[in-house]
Amino acid sequence: GSVGVVVVAAGSGSRLGAGVPKAFVRLHGRPLLAYAVDTVARLPHLRSVVVVAPLDHAAPRDAADPVWEGVELPSGAVVVAGGAERTDSVAAGLAAVDATCDVVLVHDAARCLTPLDVFERVVEAVRRGAAGAVPGLPVVDTVKSVDAEGVITGTPDRASLRAVQTPQGFRREVLATAYGSGLRATDDAALVERCGHHVVVVAGDPLAFKVTTPDDLERAERLLARAGR
Ligand code: C5P
């Protein structure tokens, strides 16, 4: 069995306020995307890598586009243009994955420091028979649901909650069918769950945090400095 990976990197990253799309913001001189791609390239049984980039930056082999400098795409990797929302970007990426892959992972470029073993745990769970697998961590805060006025409508038992990360992995045909259904979500697993499939949570890692704010970028820089990268 072989693995295809879609790295979604087409978000604007307006909360980061950096002037370039988030995946191309530099961390120790290289774009966030470069770190994510480096890890993906080390994955065993990797057959297909698709990077989904913003429309304006979807032609990296055009040497005139400096935002790609520092990204080392594995040979055979494909770059496609993303869409307005993450769902559109994932759908575009999925359409470009080698059809002979039986497991597909979808990974946020913004989770650029996700360790390789998180990828391996996700692949392993799908190989063992789950329709999908996502990395998650226990939730430390109590979480409330609220209505439009801010009135609390529920307090789920914290022990039953997980904060989920990426890469999220699925049997390829299950994810393709879920995306073909026209449902939309910020999370790939949610689509697959709604189609009635069992998706499991495997152990995530605090290093798989999503770079969203300038503070997150600083944290990533400190972690890289500590790792000597
Ligand atoms: O915006 P957010 O941080 O949730 O984005 C998560 C990931 O999805 C990022 O890596 C971002 O580049 C990607 N994305 C995308 N296309 C969009 C929106 C987000 O590829 N339209």
PDB file of C-alpha atoms and ligand atoms in Angstrom:
ATOM      1  CA  GLY A   1       0.000   0.000   0.000  1.00  0.00           C
ATOM      2  CA  SER A   2       1.186   3.514  -0.698  1.00  0.00           C
ATOM      3  CA  VAL A   3       0.552   6.918   0.768  1.00  0.00           C
ATOM      4  CA  GLY A   4      -0.377  10.239  -0.823  1.00  0.00           C
ATOM      5  CA  VAL A   5      -0.109  13.511   1.080  1.00  0.00           C
ATOM      6  CA  VAL A   6      -1.959  16.759   0.373  1.00  0.00           C
ATOM      7  CA  VAL A   7      -0.268  19.724   2.071  1.00  0.00           C
ATOM      8  CA  VAL A   8      -2.707  22.628   2.199  1.00  0.00           C
ATOM      9  CA  ALA A   9      -0.890  25.942   2.018  1.00  0.00           C
ATOM     10  CA  ALA A  10      -3.383  28.217   0.280  1.00  0.00           C
ATOM     11  CA  GLY A  11      -4.658  30.216   3.256  1.00  0.00           C
ATOM     12  CA  SER A  12      -4.109  33.958   3.418  1.00  0.00           C
ATOM     13  CA  GLY A  13      -2.981  33.980   7.045  1.00  0.00           C
ATOM     14  CA  SER A  14      -4.490  37.378   7.720  1.00  0.00           C
ATOM     15  CA  ARG A  15      -4.306  36.774  11.513  1.00  0.00           C
ATOM     16  CA  LEU A  16      -0.523  36.656  11.164  1.00  0.00           C
ATOM     17  CA  GLY A  17      -0.394  40.017   9.398  1.00  0.00           C
ATOM     18  CA  ALA A  18       2.800  39.155   7.522  1.00  0.00           C
ATOM     19  CA  GLY A  19       2.071  40.458   4.015  1.00  0.00           C
ATOM     20  CA  VAL A  20       2.670  37.042   2.395  1.00  0.00           C
ATOM     21  CA  PRO A  21       0.386  33.997   2.643  1.00  0.00           C
ATOM     22  CA  LYS A  22       0.959  32.208   5.954  1.00  0.00           C
ATOM     23  CA  ALA A  23       2.635  29.098   4.539  1.00  0.00           C
ATOM     24  CA  PHE A  24       5.285  31.323   2.956  1.00  0.00           C
ATOM     25  CA  VAL A  25       6.127  33.318   6.080  1.00  0.00           C
ATOM     26  CA  ARG A  26       9.791  32.723   6.915  1.00  0.00           C
ATOM     27  CA  LEU A  27      11.005  30.850   9.931  1.00  0.00           C
ATOM     28  CA  HIS A  28      14.801  30.949  10.291  1.00  0.00           C
ATOM     29  CA  GLY A  29      15.013  31.946   6.632  1.00  0.00           C
ATOM     30  CA  ARG A  30      12.781  29.262   5.147  1.00  0.00           C
ATOM     31  CA  PRO A  31       8.999  29.290   4.527  1.00  0.00           C
ATOM     32  CA  LEU A  32       6.794  27.410   7.048  1.00  0.00           C
ATOM     33  CA  LEU A  33       5.831  25.159   4.133  1.00  0.00           C
ATOM     34  CA  ALA A  34       9.466  24.033   3.703  1.00  0.00           C
ATOM     35  CA  TYR A  35       9.536  22.439   7.164  1.00  0.00           C
ATOM     36  CA  ALA A  36       6.242  20.643   6.580  1.00  0.00           C
ATOM     37  CA  VAL A  37       7.416  19.327   3.193  1.00  0.00           C
ATOM     38  CA  ASP A  38      10.760  18.142   4.651  1.00  0.00           C
ATOM     39  CA  THR A  39       8.907  15.936   7.139  1.00  0.00           C
ATOM     40  CA  VAL A  40       6.431  14.626   4.566  1.00  0.00           C
ATOM     41  CA  ALA A  41       9.348  13.642   2.288  1.00  0.00           C
ATOM     42  CA  ARG A  42      10.684  11.290   5.013  1.00  0.00           C
ATOM     43  CA  LEU A  43       7.444   9.304   5.253  1.00  0.00           C
ATOM     44  CA  PRO A  44       7.789   5.584   4.372  1.00  0.00           C
ATOM     45  CA  HIS A  45       5.791   4.289   1.368  1.00  0.00           C
ATOM     46  CA  LEU A  46       5.280   7.837   0.058  1.00  0.00           C
ATOM     47  CA  ARG A  47       4.023   7.790  -3.526  1.00  0.00           C
ATOM     48  CA  SER A  48       2.421  11.182  -4.151  1.00  0.00           C
ATOM     49  CA  VAL A  49       2.845  14.693  -2.706  1.00  0.00           C
ATOM     50  CA  VAL A  50       0.481  17.517  -3.668  1.00  0.00           C
ATOM     51  CA  VAL A  51       1.047  21.046  -2.375  1.00  0.00           C
ATOM     52  CA  VAL A  52      -1.981  23.325  -2.586  1.00  0.00           C
ATOM     53  CA  ALA A  53      -0.770  26.911  -2.931  1.00  0.00           C
ATOM     54  CA  PRO A  54      -2.479  30.287  -3.284  1.00  0.00           C
ATOM     55  CA  LEU A  55      -3.449  31.000  -6.903  1.00  0.00           C
ATOM     56  CA  ASP A  56      -0.821  33.761  -7.165  1.00  0.00           C
ATOM     57  CA  HIS A  57       1.953  31.366  -6.118  1.00  0.00           C
ATOM     58  CA  ALA A  58       0.893  28.113  -7.766  1.00  0.00           C
ATOM     59  CA  ALA A  59       3.743  28.063 -10.312  1.00  0.00           C
ATOM     60  CA  PRO A  60       6.864  27.504  -8.155  1.00  0.00           C
ATOM     61  CA  ARG A  61       9.057  26.481 -11.067  1.00  0.00           C
ATOM     62  CA  ASP A  62       8.691  30.029 -12.261  1.00  0.00           C
ATOM     63  CA  ALA A  63      12.054  31.221 -10.892  1.00  0.00           C
ATOM     64  CA  ALA A  64      10.617  34.722 -10.666  1.00  0.00           C
ATOM     65  CA  ASP A  65       8.538  33.727  -7.630  1.00  0.00           C
ATOM     66  CA  PRO A  66      10.807  34.291  -4.621  1.00  0.00           C
ATOM     67  CA  VAL A  67       8.282  33.043  -2.029  1.00  0.00           C
ATOM     68  CA  TRP A  68       9.213  29.445  -2.906  1.00  0.00           C
ATOM     69  CA  GLU A  69      12.883  29.934  -2.136  1.00  0.00           C
ATOM     70  CA  GLY A  70      13.990  27.375   0.471  1.00  0.00           C
ATOM     71  CA  VAL A  71      11.232  24.823  -0.284  1.00  0.00           C
ATOM     72  CA  GLU A  72      12.654  21.495  -1.471  1.00  0.00           C
ATOM     73  CA  LEU A  73       9.844  19.626  -3.188  1.00  0.00           C
ATOM     74  CA  PRO A  74      10.389  15.861  -3.439  1.00  0.00           C
ATOM     75  CA  SER A  75      10.712  14.646  -7.040  1.00  0.00           C
ATOM     76  CA  GLY A  76       7.305  14.072  -8.577  1.00  0.00           C
ATOM     77  CA  ALA A  77       5.566  16.512  -6.230  1.00  0.00           C
ATOM     78  CA  VAL A  78       2.715  18.455  -7.814  1.00  0.00           C
ATOM     79  CA  VAL A  79       1.592  22.008  -7.031  1.00  0.00           C
ATOM     80  CA  VAL A  80      -2.025  23.008  -7.597  1.00  0.00           C
ATOM     81  CA  ALA A  81      -3.952  26.222  -6.869  1.00  0.00           C
ATOM     82  CA  GLY A  82      -6.243  26.310  -3.836  1.00  0.00           C
ATOM     83  CA  GLY A  83      -9.611  27.965  -3.332  1.00  0.00           C
ATOM     84  CA  ALA A  84     -11.439  30.459  -1.160  1.00  0.00           C
ATOM     85  CA  GLU A  85     -11.925  28.113   1.794  1.00  0.00           C
ATOM     86  CA  ARG A  86      -9.947  25.204   3.151  1.00  0.00           C
ATOM     87  CA  THR A  87     -12.570  22.736   1.863  1.00  0.00           C
ATOM     88  CA  ASP A  88     -12.007  24.034  -1.690  1.00  0.00           C
ATOM     89  CA  SER A  89      -8.239  23.723  -1.299  1.00  0.00           C
ATOM     90  CA  VAL A  90      -8.424  20.139  -0.006  1.00  0.00           C
ATOM     91  CA  ALA A  91     -10.764  19.166  -2.865  1.00  0.00           C
ATOM     92  CA  ALA A  92      -8.309  20.617  -5.408  1.00  0.00           C
ATOM     93  CA  GLY A  93      -5.428  18.740  -3.803  1.00  0.00           C
ATOM     94  CA  LEU A  94      -7.311  15.478  -3.568  1.00  0.00           C
ATOM     95  CA  ALA A  95      -8.085  15.567  -7.289  1.00  0.00           C
ATOM     96  CA  ALA A  96      -4.330  15.642  -7.994  1.00  0.00           C
ATOM     97  CA  VAL A  97      -3.300  12.721  -5.738  1.00  0.00           C
ATOM     98  CA  ASP A  98      -2.018   9.627  -7.555  1.00  0.00           C
ATOM     99  CA  ALA A  99      -5.050   7.334  -7.851  1.00  0.00           C
ATOM    100  CA  THR A 100      -3.004   4.263  -6.898  1.00  0.00           C
ATOM    101  CA  CYS A 101      -2.478   5.528  -3.316  1.00  0.00           C
ATOM    102  CA  ASP A 102      -4.669   3.696  -0.834  1.00  0.00           C
ATOM    103  CA  VAL A 103      -4.075   6.046   2.102  1.00  0.00           C
ATOM    104  CA  VAL A 104      -4.299   9.835   1.788  1.00  0.00           C
ATOM    105  CA  LEU A 105      -3.164  12.300   4.445  1.00  0.00           C
ATOM    106  CA  VAL A 106      -4.248  15.933   4.534  1.00  0.00           C
ATOM    107  CA  HIS A 107      -1.822  18.176   6.402  1.00  0.00           C
ATOM    108  CA  ASP A 108      -1.850  21.893   7.243  1.00  0.00           C
ATOM    109  CA  ALA A 109       1.368  23.600   6.127  1.00  0.00           C
ATOM    110  CA  ALA A 110       0.812  25.860   9.137  1.00  0.00           C
ATOM    111  CA  ARG A 111       1.467  22.851  11.451  1.00  0.00           C
ATOM    112  CA  CYS A 112       5.015  23.016  10.205  1.00  0.00           C
ATOM    113  CA  LEU A 113       6.790  21.372  13.171  1.00  0.00           C
ATOM    114  CA  THR A 114       4.618  18.228  13.337  1.00  0.00           C
ATOM    115  CA  PRO A 115       7.008  15.327  14.036  1.00  0.00           C
ATOM    116  CA  LEU A 116       7.272  12.378  11.628  1.00  0.00           C
ATOM    117  CA  ASP A 117       6.004   9.892  14.215  1.00  0.00           C
ATOM    118  CA  VAL A 118       2.605  11.631  14.272  1.00  0.00           C
ATOM    119  CA  PHE A 119       2.334  10.980  10.517  1.00  0.00           C
ATOM    120  CA  GLU A 120       3.342   7.361  11.088  1.00  0.00           C
ATOM    121  CA  ARG A 121       0.731   6.807  13.823  1.00  0.00           C
ATOM    122  CA  VAL A 122      -2.004   8.142  11.542  1.00  0.00           C
ATOM    123  CA  VAL A 123      -0.959   5.935   8.607  1.00  0.00           C
ATOM    124  CA  GLU A 124      -0.692   2.905  10.894  1.00  0.00           C
ATOM    125  CA  ALA A 125      -4.238   3.345  12.257  1.00  0.00           C
ATOM    126  CA  VAL A 126      -5.692   3.518   8.732  1.00  0.00           C
ATOM    127  CA  ARG A 127      -3.656   0.481   7.665  1.00  0.00           C
ATOM    128  CA  ARG A 128      -5.051  -1.420  10.659  1.00  0.00           C
ATOM    129  CA  GLY A 129      -8.552  -0.850   9.311  1.00  0.00           C
ATOM    130  CA  ALA A 130      -9.928   2.542  10.399  1.00  0.00           C
ATOM    131  CA  ALA A 131     -11.647   4.570   7.665  1.00  0.00           C
ATOM    132  CA  GLY A 132      -9.819   7.600   9.064  1.00  0.00           C
ATOM    133  CA  ALA A 133      -7.434   8.608  11.835  1.00  0.00           C
ATOM    134  CA  VAL A 134      -6.609  12.003  13.297  1.00  0.00           C
ATOM    135  CA  PRO A 135      -4.029  13.061  15.886  1.00  0.00           C
ATOM    136  CA  GLY A 136      -5.458  14.622  19.034  1.00  0.00           C
ATOM    137  CA  LEU A 137      -4.528  15.806  22.502  1.00  0.00           C
ATOM    138  CA  PRO A 138      -6.542  15.854  25.731  1.00  0.00           C
ATOM    139  CA  VAL A 139      -8.203  19.218  26.382  1.00  0.00           C
ATOM    140  CA  VAL A 140      -6.846  21.079  29.421  1.00  0.00           C
ATOM    141  CA  ASP A 141      -9.567  23.746  29.689  1.00  0.00           C
ATOM    142  CA  THR A 142     -13.219  23.023  30.362  1.00  0.00           C
ATOM    143  CA  VAL A 143     -15.101  23.683  27.102  1.00  0.00           C
ATOM    144  CA  LYS A 144     -18.605  25.234  26.922  1.00  0.00           C
ATOM    145  CA  SER A 145     -21.060  25.439  24.074  1.00  0.00           C
ATOM    146  CA  VAL A 146     -22.938  28.761  23.904  1.00  0.00           C
ATOM    147  CA  ASP A 147     -25.826  30.301  21.963  1.00  0.00           C
ATOM    148  CA  ALA A 148     -25.708  33.555  19.959  1.00  0.00           C
ATOM    149  CA  GLU A 149     -26.157  35.601  23.185  1.00  0.00           C
ATOM    150  CA  GLY A 150     -23.290  33.842  24.947  1.00  0.00           C
ATOM    151  CA  VAL A 151     -25.572  31.861  27.232  1.00  0.00           C
ATOM    152  CA  ILE A 152     -24.081  28.471  28.025  1.00  0.00           C
ATOM    153  CA  THR A 153     -26.018  25.608  26.497  1.00  0.00           C
ATOM    154  CA  GLY A 154     -23.796  22.738  27.534  1.00  0.00           C
ATOM    155  CA  THR A 155     -20.642  21.522  29.248  1.00  0.00           C
ATOM    156  CA  PRO A 156     -19.287  18.367  27.615  1.00  0.00           C
ATOM    157  CA  ASP A 157     -17.357  16.038  29.886  1.00  0.00           C
ATOM    158  CA  ARG A 158     -13.744  17.109  29.400  1.00  0.00           C
ATOM    159  CA  ALA A 159     -12.477  13.546  29.600  1.00  0.00           C
ATOM    160  CA  SER A 160     -14.367  12.753  26.387  1.00  0.00           C
ATOM    161  CA  LEU A 161     -12.864  15.674  24.404  1.00  0.00           C
ATOM    162  CA  ARG A 162      -9.762  15.832  22.178  1.00  0.00           C
ATOM    163  CA  ALA A 163      -8.274  18.832  20.407  1.00  0.00           C
ATOM    164  CA  VAL A 164      -7.420  17.523  16.953  1.00  0.00           C
ATOM    165  CA  GLN A 165      -4.497  18.340  14.709  1.00  0.00           C
ATOM    166  CA  THR A 166      -3.186  17.276  11.302  1.00  0.00           C
ATOM    167  CA  PRO A 167      -2.147  15.177   9.405  1.00  0.00           C
ATOM    168  CA  GLN A 168      -5.570  13.571   9.150  1.00  0.00           C
ATOM    169  CA  GLY A 169      -5.459  10.290   7.242  1.00  0.00           C
ATOM    170  CA  PHE A 170      -8.132   8.306   5.396  1.00  0.00           C
ATOM    171  CA  ARG A 171      -8.625   5.474   3.000  1.00  0.00           C
ATOM    172  CA  ARG A 172      -8.430   7.352  -0.280  1.00  0.00           C
ATOM    173  CA  GLU A 173     -11.821   6.318  -1.639  1.00  0.00           C
ATOM    174  CA  VAL A 174     -13.541   7.247   1.654  1.00  0.00           C
ATOM    175  CA  LEU A 175     -12.136  10.784   1.590  1.00  0.00           C
ATOM    176  CA  ALA A 176     -12.853  11.206  -2.125  1.00  0.00           C
ATOM    177  CA  THR A 177     -16.484  10.170  -1.569  1.00  0.00           C
ATOM    178  CA  ALA A 178     -16.831  12.516   1.423  1.00  0.00           C
ATOM    179  CA  TYR A 179     -15.509  15.438  -0.647  1.00  0.00           C
ATOM    180  CA  GLY A 180     -17.701  14.400  -3.573  1.00  0.00           C
ATOM    181  CA  SER A 181     -20.765  14.755  -1.307  1.00  0.00           C
ATOM    182  CA  GLY A 182     -20.527  18.554  -1.370  1.00  0.00           C
ATOM    183  CA  LEU A 183     -20.518  18.858   2.460  1.00  0.00           C
ATOM    184  CA  ARG A 184     -18.210  21.508   3.922  1.00  0.00           C
ATOM    185  CA  ALA A 185     -16.193  21.630   7.154  1.00  0.00           C
ATOM    186  CA  THR A 186     -12.998  23.102   8.603  1.00  0.00           C
ATOM    187  CA  ASP A 187     -11.931  19.579   9.479  1.00  0.00           C
ATOM    188  CA  ASP A 188     -11.635  16.667   7.056  1.00  0.00           C
ATOM    189  CA  ALA A 189     -12.616  14.074   9.643  1.00  0.00           C
ATOM    190  CA  ALA A 190     -15.946  15.858  10.201  1.00  0.00           C
ATOM    191  CA  LEU A 191     -16.933  15.206   6.579  1.00  0.00           C
ATOM    192  CA  VAL A 192     -15.997  11.539   6.815  1.00  0.00           C
ATOM    193  CA  GLU A 193     -17.816  11.146  10.167  1.00  0.00           C
ATOM    194  CA  ARG A 194     -20.954  12.671   8.635  1.00  0.00           C
ATOM    195  CA  CYS A 195     -20.781  10.047   5.891  1.00  0.00           C
ATOM    196  CA  GLY A 196     -21.111   7.437   8.655  1.00  0.00           C
ATOM    197  CA  HIS A 197     -17.529   6.183   8.849  1.00  0.00           C
ATOM    198  CA  HIS A 198     -15.496   5.418  11.969  1.00  0.00           C
ATOM    199  CA  VAL A 199     -12.618   7.818  12.445  1.00  0.00           C
ATOM    200  CA  VAL A 200     -10.230   7.214  15.343  1.00  0.00           C
ATOM    201  CA  VAL A 201      -8.039   9.594  17.338  1.00  0.00           C
ATOM    202  CA  VAL A 202      -4.366   8.666  17.765  1.00  0.00           C
ATOM    203  CA  ALA A 203      -1.849  10.451  19.978  1.00  0.00           C
ATOM    204  CA  GLY A 204      -1.031  13.927  18.702  1.00  0.00           C
ATOM    205  CA  ASP A 205       1.933  16.054  19.738  1.00  0.00           C
ATOM    206  CA  PRO A 206       2.158  19.594  21.160  1.00  0.00           C
ATOM    207  CA  LEU A 207       4.683  20.293  18.353  1.00  0.00           C
ATOM    208  CA  ALA A 208       1.860  19.851  15.830  1.00  0.00           C
ATOM    209  CA  PHE A 209       0.366  23.213  16.900  1.00  0.00           C
ATOM    210  CA  LYS A 210      -0.904  25.459  14.110  1.00  0.00           C
ATOM    211  CA  VAL A 211       0.983  28.699  13.529  1.00  0.00           C
ATOM    212  CA  THR A 212      -1.847  31.249  13.609  1.00  0.00           C
ATOM    213  CA  THR A 213      -0.682  34.361  15.496  1.00  0.00           C
ATOM    214  CA  PRO A 214       2.645  36.242  15.720  1.00  0.00           C
ATOM    215  CA  ASP A 215       3.145  34.587  19.147  1.00  0.00           C
ATOM    216  CA  ASP A 216       2.920  31.156  17.501  1.00  0.00           C
ATOM    217  CA  LEU A 217       5.606  32.191  15.019  1.00  0.00           C
ATOM    218  CA  GLU A 218       7.899  33.237  17.873  1.00  0.00           C
ATOM    219  CA  ARG A 219       7.282  29.943  19.627  1.00  0.00           C
ATOM    220  CA  ALA A 220       8.170  28.033  16.451  1.00  0.00           C
ATOM    221  CA  GLU A 221      11.393  30.073  16.097  1.00  0.00           C
ATOM    222  CA  ARG A 222      12.402  29.283  19.674  1.00  0.00           C
ATOM    223  CA  LEU A 223      11.703  25.564  19.159  1.00  0.00           C
ATOM    224  CA  LEU A 224      13.758  25.466  15.952  1.00  0.00           C
ATOM    225  CA  ALA A 225      16.642  27.321  17.626  1.00  0.00           C
ATOM    226  CA  ARG A 226      16.592  24.797  20.458  1.00  0.00           C
ATOM    227  CA  ALA A 227      16.652  21.945  17.924  1.00  0.00           C
ATOM    228  CA  GLY A 228      19.581  23.608  16.116  1.00  0.00           C
ATOM    229  CA  ARG A 229      17.706  23.963  12.821  1.00  0.00           C
TER     230      ARG A 229
HETATM  231  O1  C5P B   1      -6.785  29.293   8.251  1.00  0.00           O
HETATM  232  P1  C5P B   1      -6.310  28.076   8.958  1.00  0.00           P
HETATM  233  O2  C5P B   1      -5.141  28.350   9.870  1.00  0.00           O
HETATM  234  O3  C5P B   1      -7.368  27.255   9.600  1.00  0.00           O
HETATM  235  O4  C5P B   1      -5.715  27.149   7.791  1.00  0.00           O
HETATM  236  C1  C5P B   1      -5.280  25.832   8.028  1.00  0.00           C
HETATM  237  C2  C5P B   1      -4.498  25.353   6.809  1.00  0.00           C
HETATM  238  O5  C5P B   1      -5.356  25.340   5.669  1.00  0.00           O
HETATM  239  C3  C5P B   1      -3.306  26.261   6.471  1.00  0.00           C
HETATM  240  O6  C5P B   1      -2.164  25.475   6.183  1.00  0.00           O
HETATM  241  C4  C5P B   1      -3.804  27.044   5.276  1.00  0.00           C
HETATM  242  O7  C5P B   1      -2.771  27.415   4.369  1.00  0.00           O
HETATM  243  C5  C5P B   1      -4.772  26.066   4.600  1.00  0.00           C
HETATM  244  N1  C5P B   1      -5.827  26.745   3.838  1.00  0.00           N
HETATM  245  C6  C5P B   1      -5.921  26.535   2.470  1.00  0.00           C
HETATM  246  N2  C5P B   1      -6.882  27.200   1.733  1.00  0.00           N
HETATM  247  C7  C5P B   1      -7.724  28.058   2.324  1.00  0.00           C
HETATM  248  C8  C5P B   1      -7.668  28.276   3.726  1.00  0.00           C
HETATM  249  C9  C5P B   1      -6.708  27.596   4.472  1.00  0.00           C
HETATM  250  O8  C5P B   1      -5.127  25.771   1.908  1.00  0.00           O
HETATM  251  N3  C5P B   1      -8.615  28.696   1.564  1.00  0.00           N
END
